[in-house]
PDB file of C-alpha atoms in Angstrom:
ATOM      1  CA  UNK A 122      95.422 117.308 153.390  1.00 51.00           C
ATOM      2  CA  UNK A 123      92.710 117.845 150.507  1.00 55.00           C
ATOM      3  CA  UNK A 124      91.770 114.539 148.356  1.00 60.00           C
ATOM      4  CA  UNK A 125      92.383 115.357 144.900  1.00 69.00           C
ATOM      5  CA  UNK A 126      89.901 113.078 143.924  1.00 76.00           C
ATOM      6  CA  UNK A 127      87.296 115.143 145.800  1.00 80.00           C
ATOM      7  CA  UNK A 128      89.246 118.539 145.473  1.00 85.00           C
ATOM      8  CA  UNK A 129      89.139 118.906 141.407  1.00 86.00           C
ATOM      9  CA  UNK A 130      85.307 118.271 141.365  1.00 85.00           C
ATOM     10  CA  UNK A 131      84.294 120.993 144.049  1.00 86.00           C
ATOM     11  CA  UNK A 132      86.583 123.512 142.251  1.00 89.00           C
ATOM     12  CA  UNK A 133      84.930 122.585 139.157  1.00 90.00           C
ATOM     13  CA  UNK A 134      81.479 122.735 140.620  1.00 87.00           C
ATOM     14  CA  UNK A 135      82.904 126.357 142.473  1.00 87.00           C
ATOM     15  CA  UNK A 136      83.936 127.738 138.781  1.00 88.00           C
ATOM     16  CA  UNK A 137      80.688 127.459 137.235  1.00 88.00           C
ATOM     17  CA  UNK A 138      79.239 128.216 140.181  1.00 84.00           C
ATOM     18  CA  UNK A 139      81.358 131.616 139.458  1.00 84.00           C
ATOM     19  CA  UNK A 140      80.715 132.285 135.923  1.00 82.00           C
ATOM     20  CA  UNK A 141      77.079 132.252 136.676  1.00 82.00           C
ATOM     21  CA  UNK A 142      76.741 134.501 139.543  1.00 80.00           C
ATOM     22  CA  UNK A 143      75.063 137.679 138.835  1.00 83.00           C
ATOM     23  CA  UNK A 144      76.414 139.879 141.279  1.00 81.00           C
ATOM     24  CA  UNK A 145      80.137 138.940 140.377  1.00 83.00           C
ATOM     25  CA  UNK A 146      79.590 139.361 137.006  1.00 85.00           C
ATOM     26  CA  UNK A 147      78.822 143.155 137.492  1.00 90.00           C
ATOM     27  CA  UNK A 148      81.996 143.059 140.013  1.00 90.00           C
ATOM     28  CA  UNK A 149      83.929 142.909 137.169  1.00 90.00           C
ATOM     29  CA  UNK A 150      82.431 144.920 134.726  1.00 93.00           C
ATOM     30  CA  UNK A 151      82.182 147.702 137.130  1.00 94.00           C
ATOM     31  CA  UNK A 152      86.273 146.898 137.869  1.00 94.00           C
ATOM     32  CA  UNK A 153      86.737 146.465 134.142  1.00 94.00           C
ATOM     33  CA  UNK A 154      84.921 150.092 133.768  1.00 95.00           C
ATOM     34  CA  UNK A 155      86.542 151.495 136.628  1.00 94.00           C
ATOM     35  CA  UNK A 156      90.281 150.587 134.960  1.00 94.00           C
ATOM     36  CA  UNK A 157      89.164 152.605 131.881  1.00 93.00           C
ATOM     37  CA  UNK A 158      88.171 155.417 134.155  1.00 93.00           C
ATOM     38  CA  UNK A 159      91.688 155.768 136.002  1.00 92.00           C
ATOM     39  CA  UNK A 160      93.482 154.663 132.720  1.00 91.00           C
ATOM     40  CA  UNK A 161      91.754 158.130 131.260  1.00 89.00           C
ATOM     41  CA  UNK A 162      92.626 160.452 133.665  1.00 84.00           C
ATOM     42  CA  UNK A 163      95.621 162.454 134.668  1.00 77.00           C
ATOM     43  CA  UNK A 164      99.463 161.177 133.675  1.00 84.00           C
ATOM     44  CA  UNK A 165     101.096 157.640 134.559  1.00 85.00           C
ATOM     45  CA  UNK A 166     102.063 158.828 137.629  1.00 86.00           C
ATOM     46  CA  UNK A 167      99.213 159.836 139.411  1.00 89.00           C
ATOM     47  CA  UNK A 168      97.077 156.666 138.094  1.00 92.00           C
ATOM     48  CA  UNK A 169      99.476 154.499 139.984  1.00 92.00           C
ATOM     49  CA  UNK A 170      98.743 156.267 143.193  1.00 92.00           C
ATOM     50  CA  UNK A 171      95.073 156.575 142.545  1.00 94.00           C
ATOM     51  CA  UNK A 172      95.124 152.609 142.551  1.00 95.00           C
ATOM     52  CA  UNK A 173      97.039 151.844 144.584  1.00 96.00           C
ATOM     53  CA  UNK A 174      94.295 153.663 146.870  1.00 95.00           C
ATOM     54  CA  UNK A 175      91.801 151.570 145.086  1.00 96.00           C
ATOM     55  CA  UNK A 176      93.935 148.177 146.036  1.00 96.00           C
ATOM     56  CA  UNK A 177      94.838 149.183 149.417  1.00 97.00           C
ATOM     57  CA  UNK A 178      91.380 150.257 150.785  1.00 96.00           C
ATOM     58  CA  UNK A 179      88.359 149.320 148.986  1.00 95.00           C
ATOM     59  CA  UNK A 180      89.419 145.800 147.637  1.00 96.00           C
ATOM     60  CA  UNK A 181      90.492 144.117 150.575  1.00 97.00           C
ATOM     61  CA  UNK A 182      86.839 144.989 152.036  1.00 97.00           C
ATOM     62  CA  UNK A 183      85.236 143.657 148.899  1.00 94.00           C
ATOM     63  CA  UNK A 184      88.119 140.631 149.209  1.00 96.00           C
ATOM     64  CA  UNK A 185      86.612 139.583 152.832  1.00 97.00           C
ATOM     65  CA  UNK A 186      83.039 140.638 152.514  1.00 95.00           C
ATOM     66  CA  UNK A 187      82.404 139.008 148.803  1.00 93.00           C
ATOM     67  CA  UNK A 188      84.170 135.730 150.041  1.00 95.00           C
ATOM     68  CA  UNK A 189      82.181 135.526 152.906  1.00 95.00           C
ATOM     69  CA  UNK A 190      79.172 136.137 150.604  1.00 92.00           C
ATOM     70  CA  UNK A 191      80.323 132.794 148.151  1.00 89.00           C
ATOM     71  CA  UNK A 192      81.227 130.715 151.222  1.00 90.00           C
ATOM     72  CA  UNK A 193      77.745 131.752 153.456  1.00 89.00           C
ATOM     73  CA  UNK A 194      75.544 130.993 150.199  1.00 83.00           C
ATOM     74  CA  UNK A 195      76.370 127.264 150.054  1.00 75.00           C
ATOM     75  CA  UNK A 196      77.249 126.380 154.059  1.00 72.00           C
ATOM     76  CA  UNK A 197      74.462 123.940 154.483  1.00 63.00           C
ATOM     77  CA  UNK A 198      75.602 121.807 151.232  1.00 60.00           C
ATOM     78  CA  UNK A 199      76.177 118.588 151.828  1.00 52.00           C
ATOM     79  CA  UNK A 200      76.956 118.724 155.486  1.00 55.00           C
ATOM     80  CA  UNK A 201      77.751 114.818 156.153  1.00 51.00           C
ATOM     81  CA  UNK A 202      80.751 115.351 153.283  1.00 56.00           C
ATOM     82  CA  UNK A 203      82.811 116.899 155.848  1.00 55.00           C
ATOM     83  CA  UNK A 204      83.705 113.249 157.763  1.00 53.00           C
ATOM     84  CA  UNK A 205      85.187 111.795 155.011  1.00 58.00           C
ATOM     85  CA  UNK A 206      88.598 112.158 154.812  1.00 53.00           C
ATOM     86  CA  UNK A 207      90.103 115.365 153.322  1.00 60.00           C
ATOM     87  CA  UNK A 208      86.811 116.616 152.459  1.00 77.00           C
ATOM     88  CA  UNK A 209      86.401 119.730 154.892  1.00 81.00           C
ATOM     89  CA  UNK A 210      89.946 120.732 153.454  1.00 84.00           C
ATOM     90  CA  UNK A 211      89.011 120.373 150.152  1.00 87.00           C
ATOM     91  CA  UNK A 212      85.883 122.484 150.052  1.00 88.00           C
ATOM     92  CA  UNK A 213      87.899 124.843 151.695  1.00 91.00           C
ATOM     93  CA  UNK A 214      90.889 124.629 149.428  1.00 92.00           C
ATOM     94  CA  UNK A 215      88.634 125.292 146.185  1.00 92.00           C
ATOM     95  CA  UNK A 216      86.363 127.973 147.705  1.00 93.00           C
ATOM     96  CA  UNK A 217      89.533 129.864 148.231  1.00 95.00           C
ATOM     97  CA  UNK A 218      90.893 129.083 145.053  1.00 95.00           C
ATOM     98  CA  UNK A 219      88.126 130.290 143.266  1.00 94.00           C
ATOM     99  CA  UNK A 220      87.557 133.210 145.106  1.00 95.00           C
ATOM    100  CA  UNK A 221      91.111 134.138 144.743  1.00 96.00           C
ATOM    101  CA  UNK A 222      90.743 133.799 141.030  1.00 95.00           C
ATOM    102  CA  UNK A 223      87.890 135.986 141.114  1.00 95.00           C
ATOM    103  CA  UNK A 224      89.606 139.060 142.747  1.00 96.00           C
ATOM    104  CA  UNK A 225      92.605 138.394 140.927  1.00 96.00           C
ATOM    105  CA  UNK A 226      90.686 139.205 137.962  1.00 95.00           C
ATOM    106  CA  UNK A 227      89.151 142.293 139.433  1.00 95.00           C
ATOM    107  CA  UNK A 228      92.576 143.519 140.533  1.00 96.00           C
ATOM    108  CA  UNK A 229      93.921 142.681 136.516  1.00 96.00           C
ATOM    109  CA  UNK A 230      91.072 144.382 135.344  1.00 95.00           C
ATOM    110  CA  UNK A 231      91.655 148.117 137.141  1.00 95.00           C
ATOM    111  CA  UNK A 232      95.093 148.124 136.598  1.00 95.00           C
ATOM    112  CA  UNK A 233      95.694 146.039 132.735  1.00 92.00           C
ATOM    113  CA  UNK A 234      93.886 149.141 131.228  1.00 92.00           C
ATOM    114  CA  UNK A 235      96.300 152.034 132.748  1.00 89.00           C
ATOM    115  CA  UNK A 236      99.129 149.502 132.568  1.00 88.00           C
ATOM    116  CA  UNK A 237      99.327 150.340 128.547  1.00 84.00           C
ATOM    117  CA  UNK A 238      99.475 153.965 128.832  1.00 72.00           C
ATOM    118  CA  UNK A 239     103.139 153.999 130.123  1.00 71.00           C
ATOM    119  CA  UNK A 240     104.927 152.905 133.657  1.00 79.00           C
ATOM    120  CA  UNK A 241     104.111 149.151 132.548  1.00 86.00           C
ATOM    121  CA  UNK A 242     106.872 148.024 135.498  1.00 88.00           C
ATOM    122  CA  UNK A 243     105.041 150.225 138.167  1.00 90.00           C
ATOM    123  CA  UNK A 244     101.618 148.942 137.598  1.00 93.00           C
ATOM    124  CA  UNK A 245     103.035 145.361 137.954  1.00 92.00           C
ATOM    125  CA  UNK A 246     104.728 146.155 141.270  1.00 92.00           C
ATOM    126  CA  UNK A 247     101.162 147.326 142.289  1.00 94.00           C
ATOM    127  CA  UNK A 248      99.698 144.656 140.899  1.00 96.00           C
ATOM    128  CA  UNK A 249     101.798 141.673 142.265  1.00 96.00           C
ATOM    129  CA  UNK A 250     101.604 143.485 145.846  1.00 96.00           C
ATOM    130  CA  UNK A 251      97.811 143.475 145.397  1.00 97.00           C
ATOM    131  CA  UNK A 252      98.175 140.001 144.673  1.00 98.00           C
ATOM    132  CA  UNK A 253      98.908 138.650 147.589  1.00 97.00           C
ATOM    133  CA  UNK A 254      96.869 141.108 149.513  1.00 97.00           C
ATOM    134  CA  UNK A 255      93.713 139.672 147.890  1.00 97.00           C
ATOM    135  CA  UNK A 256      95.099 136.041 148.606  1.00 97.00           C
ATOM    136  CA  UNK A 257      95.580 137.218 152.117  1.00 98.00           C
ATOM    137  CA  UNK A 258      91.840 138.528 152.842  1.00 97.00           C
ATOM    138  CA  UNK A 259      90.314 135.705 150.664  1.00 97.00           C
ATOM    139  CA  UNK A 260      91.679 133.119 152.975  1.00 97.00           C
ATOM    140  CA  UNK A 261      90.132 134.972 156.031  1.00 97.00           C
ATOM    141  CA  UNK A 262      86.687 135.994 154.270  1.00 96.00           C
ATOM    142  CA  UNK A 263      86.841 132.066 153.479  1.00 95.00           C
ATOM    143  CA  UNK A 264      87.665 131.351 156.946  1.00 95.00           C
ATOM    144  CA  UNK A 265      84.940 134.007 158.889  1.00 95.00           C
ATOM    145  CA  UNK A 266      82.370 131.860 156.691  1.00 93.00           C
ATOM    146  CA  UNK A 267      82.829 128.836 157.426  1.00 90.00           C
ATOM    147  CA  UNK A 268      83.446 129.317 161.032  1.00 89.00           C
ATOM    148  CA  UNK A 269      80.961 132.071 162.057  1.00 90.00           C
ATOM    149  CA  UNK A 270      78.051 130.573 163.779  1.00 84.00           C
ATOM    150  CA  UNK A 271      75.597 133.256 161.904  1.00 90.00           C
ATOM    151  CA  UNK A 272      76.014 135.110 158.749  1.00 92.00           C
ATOM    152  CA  UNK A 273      75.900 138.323 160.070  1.00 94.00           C
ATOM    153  CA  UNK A 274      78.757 137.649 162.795  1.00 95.00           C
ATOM    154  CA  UNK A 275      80.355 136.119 159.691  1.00 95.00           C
ATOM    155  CA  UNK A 276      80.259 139.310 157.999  1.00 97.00           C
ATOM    156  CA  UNK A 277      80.960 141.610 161.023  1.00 97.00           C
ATOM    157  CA  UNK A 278      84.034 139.173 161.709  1.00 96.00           C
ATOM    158  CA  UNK A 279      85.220 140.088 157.991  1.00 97.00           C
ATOM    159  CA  UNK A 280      84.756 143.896 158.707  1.00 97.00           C
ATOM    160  CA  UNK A 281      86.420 143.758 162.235  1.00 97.00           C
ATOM    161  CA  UNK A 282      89.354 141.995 160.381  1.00 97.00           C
ATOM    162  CA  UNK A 283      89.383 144.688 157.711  1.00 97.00           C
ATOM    163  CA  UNK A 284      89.404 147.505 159.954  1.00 96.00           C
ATOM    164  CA  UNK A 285      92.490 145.386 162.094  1.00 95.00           C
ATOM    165  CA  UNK A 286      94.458 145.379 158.782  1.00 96.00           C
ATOM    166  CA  UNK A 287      93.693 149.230 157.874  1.00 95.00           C
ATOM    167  CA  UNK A 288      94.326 150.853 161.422  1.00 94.00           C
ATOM    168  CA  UNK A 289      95.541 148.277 164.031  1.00 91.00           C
ATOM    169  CA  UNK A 290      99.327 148.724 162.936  1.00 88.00           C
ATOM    170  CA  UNK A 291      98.868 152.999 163.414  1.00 84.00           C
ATOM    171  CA  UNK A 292      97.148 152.124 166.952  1.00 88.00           C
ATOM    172  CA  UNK A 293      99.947 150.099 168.001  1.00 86.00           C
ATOM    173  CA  UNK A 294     102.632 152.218 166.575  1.00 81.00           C
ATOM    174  CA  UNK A 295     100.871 155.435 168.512  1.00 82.00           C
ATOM    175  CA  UNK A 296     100.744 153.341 171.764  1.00 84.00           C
ATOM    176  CA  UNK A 297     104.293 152.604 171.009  1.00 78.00           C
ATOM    177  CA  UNK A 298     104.946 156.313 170.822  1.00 76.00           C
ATOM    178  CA  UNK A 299     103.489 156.971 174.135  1.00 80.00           C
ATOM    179  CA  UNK A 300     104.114 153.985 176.132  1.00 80.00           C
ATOM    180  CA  UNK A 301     107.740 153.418 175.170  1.00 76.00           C
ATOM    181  CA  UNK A 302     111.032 154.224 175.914  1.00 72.00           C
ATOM    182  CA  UNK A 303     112.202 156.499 172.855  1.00 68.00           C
ATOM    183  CA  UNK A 304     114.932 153.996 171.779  1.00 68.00           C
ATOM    184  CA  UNK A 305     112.524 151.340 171.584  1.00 70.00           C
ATOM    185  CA  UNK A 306     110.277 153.393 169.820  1.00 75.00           C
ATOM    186  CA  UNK A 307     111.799 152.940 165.923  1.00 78.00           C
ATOM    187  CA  UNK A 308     111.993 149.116 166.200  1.00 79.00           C
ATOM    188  CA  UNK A 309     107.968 148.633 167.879  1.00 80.00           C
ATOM    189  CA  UNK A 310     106.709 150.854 165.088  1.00 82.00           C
ATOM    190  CA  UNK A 311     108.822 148.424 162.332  1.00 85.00           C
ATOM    191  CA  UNK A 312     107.793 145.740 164.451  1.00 85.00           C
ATOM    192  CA  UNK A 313     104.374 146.628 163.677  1.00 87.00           C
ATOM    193  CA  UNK A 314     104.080 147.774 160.452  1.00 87.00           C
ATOM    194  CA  UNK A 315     106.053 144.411 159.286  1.00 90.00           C
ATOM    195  CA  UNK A 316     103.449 142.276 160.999  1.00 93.00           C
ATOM    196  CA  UNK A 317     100.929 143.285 159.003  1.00 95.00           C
ATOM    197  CA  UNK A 318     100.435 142.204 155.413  1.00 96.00           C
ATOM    198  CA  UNK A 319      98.419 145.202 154.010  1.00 96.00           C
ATOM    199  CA  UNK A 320     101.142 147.700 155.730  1.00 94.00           C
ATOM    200  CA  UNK A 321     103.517 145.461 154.523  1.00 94.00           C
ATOM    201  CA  UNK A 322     102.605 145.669 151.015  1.00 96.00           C
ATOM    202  CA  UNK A 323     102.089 149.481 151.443  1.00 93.00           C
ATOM    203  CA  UNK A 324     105.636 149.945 152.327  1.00 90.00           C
ATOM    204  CA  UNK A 325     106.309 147.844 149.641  1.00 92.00           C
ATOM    205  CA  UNK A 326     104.499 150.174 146.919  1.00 92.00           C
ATOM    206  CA  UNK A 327     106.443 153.294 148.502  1.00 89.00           C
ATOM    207  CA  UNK A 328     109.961 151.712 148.698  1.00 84.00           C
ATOM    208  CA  UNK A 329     109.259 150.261 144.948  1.00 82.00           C
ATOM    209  CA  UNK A 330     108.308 153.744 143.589  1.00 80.00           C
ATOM    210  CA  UNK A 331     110.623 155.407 145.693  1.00 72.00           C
ATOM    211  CA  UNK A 332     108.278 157.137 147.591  1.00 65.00           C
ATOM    212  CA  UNK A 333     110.293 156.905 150.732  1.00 63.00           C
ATOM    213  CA  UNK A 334     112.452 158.809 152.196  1.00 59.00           C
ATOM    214  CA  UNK A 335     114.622 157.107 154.531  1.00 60.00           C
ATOM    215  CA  UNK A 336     118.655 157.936 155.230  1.00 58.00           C
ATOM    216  CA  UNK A 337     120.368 154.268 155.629  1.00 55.00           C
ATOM    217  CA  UNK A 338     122.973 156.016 157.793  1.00 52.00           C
ATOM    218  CA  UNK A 339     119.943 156.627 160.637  1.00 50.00           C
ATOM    219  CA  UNK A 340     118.010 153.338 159.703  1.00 62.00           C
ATOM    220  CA  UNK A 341     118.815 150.054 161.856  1.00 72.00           C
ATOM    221  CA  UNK A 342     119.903 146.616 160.116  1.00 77.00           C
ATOM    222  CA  UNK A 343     116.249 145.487 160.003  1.00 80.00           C
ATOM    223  CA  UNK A 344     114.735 148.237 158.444  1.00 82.00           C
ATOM    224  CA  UNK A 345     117.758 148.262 155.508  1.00 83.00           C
ATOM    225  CA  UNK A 346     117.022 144.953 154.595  1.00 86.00           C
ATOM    226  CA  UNK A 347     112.735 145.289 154.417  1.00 87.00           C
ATOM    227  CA  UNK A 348     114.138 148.537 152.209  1.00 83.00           C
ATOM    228  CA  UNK A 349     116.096 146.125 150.122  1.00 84.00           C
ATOM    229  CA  UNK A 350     113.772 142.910 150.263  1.00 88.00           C
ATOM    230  CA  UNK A 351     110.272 144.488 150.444  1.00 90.00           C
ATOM    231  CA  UNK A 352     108.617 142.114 147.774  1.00 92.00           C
ATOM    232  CA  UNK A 353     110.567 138.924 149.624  1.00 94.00           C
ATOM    233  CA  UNK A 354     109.059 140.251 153.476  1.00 95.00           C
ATOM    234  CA  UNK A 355     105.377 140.951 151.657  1.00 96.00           C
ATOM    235  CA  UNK A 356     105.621 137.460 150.621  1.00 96.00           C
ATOM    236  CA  UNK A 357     106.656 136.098 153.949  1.00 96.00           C
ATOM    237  CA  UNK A 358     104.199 137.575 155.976  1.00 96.00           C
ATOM    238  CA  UNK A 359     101.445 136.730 153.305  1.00 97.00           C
ATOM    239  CA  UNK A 360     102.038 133.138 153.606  1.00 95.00           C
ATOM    240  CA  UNK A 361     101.211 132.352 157.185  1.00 95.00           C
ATOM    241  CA  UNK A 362      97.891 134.812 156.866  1.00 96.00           C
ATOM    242  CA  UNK A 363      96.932 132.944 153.894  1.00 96.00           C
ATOM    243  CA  UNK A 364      97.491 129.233 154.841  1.00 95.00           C
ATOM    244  CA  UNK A 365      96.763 129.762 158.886  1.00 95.00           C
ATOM    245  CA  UNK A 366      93.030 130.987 158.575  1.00 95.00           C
ATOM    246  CA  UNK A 367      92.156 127.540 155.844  1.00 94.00           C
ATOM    247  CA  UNK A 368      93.656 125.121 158.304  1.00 91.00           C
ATOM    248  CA  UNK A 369      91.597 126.400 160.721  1.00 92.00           C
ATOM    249  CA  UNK A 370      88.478 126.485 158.209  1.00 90.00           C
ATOM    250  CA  UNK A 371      89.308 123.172 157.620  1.00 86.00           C
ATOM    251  CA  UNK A 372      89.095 122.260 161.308  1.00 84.00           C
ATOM    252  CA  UNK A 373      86.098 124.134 161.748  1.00 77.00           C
ATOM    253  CA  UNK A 374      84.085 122.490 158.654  1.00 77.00           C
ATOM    254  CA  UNK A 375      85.043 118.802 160.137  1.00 73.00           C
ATOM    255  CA  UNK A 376      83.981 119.978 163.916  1.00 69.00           C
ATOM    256  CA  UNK A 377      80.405 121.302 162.339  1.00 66.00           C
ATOM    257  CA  UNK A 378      80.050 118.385 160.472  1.00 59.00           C
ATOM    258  CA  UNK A 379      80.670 115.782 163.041  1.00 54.00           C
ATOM    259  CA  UNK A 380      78.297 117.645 165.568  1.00 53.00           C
ATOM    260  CA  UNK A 381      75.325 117.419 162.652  1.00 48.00           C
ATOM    261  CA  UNK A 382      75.875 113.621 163.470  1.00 48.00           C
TER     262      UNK A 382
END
């Protein structure tokens, strides 16, 4: 577990670390002026669906790549702080927690300014889905760079993982398709698409703006509840690939640390 008394002053140290970071602070101004763009185009409608392409594929790159960037910058730090006690799972603990609150804000930024121009309650379903999508890919981008040897396999790790999120569910579900018996078929492709948090919260988007259309009469028990409890599953799933990859960051950090000795 993280010592608080060592926790609070790394995440304090991490936030103004934040605030002045150059790069980051055009991050959000270019997601602040991005928002206004969307927000001025087109009808409610139609800006929900052009961010949610924003949120599904171009922020959880930016989620894993930019938190490998804030976790790579400062590695070396400090190195013999790691054997005491709690202290590789608190640096962990408030690099994600920063960078979390960082991509938060660029998800709140796109979406706040089309959010006012009608369909308030569909933004917010967007927006609390992204949510835990950016939690999800900060806590790998924080665990690729602190457990990557180099910074370019830390980086490379990040993109592998992103392009595992995007298309490994579709590669499975096709090998399904062909491998298969066709009665196992409809439960290996829901097998698959619930294992994965960004197809997860995609289904979740489409069943919460009714963008689905599925016939309850030909749809098994599992698949009528994730229809019912999409929000509830998206949560689920989001928890063990959040909270898995820091443990393991945590390990790693100590491991490092005690072979510096």
């Amino acid at each position: 577990m993280a010592d608080a008394h060592i926790f609070w002053p790394l995440l304090q140290r991490e936030a103004y670390a934040l605030t002045r970071h150059r790069a980051l602070q055009v991050g959000w101004a270019a997601a602040l002026a991005g928002g206004i763009a969307v927000a001025a185009t087109g009808d409610p409608q139609s800006r929900v669906w052009l961010l949610f392409q924003i949120v599904y594929y171009l922020l959880p790159l930016l989620a894993l790549l930019g938190t490998v960037m804030l976790v790579r910058q400062d590695l070396g730090e400090a190195p013999l702080m790691a054997l005491l006690p709690g202290a590789s799972q608190a640096r962990v603990a408030a690099k994600a927690t920063v960078s979390t609150a960082y991509l938060l804000g660029l998800l709140l930024l796109l979406v706040l300014p089309s959010a006012f121009g009608g369909n308030a309650g569909d933004f917010l379903l967007l927006a609390v889905g992204g949510a835990l999508v950016v939690l999800v890919c900060a806590c790998l981008g924080v665990w690729r760079g602190f457990c990557a040897g180099t910074e370019v396999r830390a980086y490379f790790g990040a993109l592998g993982w992103w392009c595992l999120l995007l298309f490994g569910s579709g590669a499975l579900a096709f090998a399904a398709h062909q491998w298969l018996a066709p009665s196992a078929t409809p439960v290996a492709t829901l097998a698959t698409l619930m294992s994965n948090p960004l197809e997860s919260f995609r289904i979740f988007v489409f069943f919460g703006l009714n963008a689905v259309p599925m016939n309850p009469q030909t749809s098994n028990g599992l698949a009528l509840w994730w229809m019912a409890h999409p929000l509830v599953w998206l949560a689920a799933i989001s928890l063990p690939f959040a909270s898995l990859p820091l443990l393991r960051a945590g390990w790693g950090l100590r491991y490092r640390a005690h072979g510096a000795e």
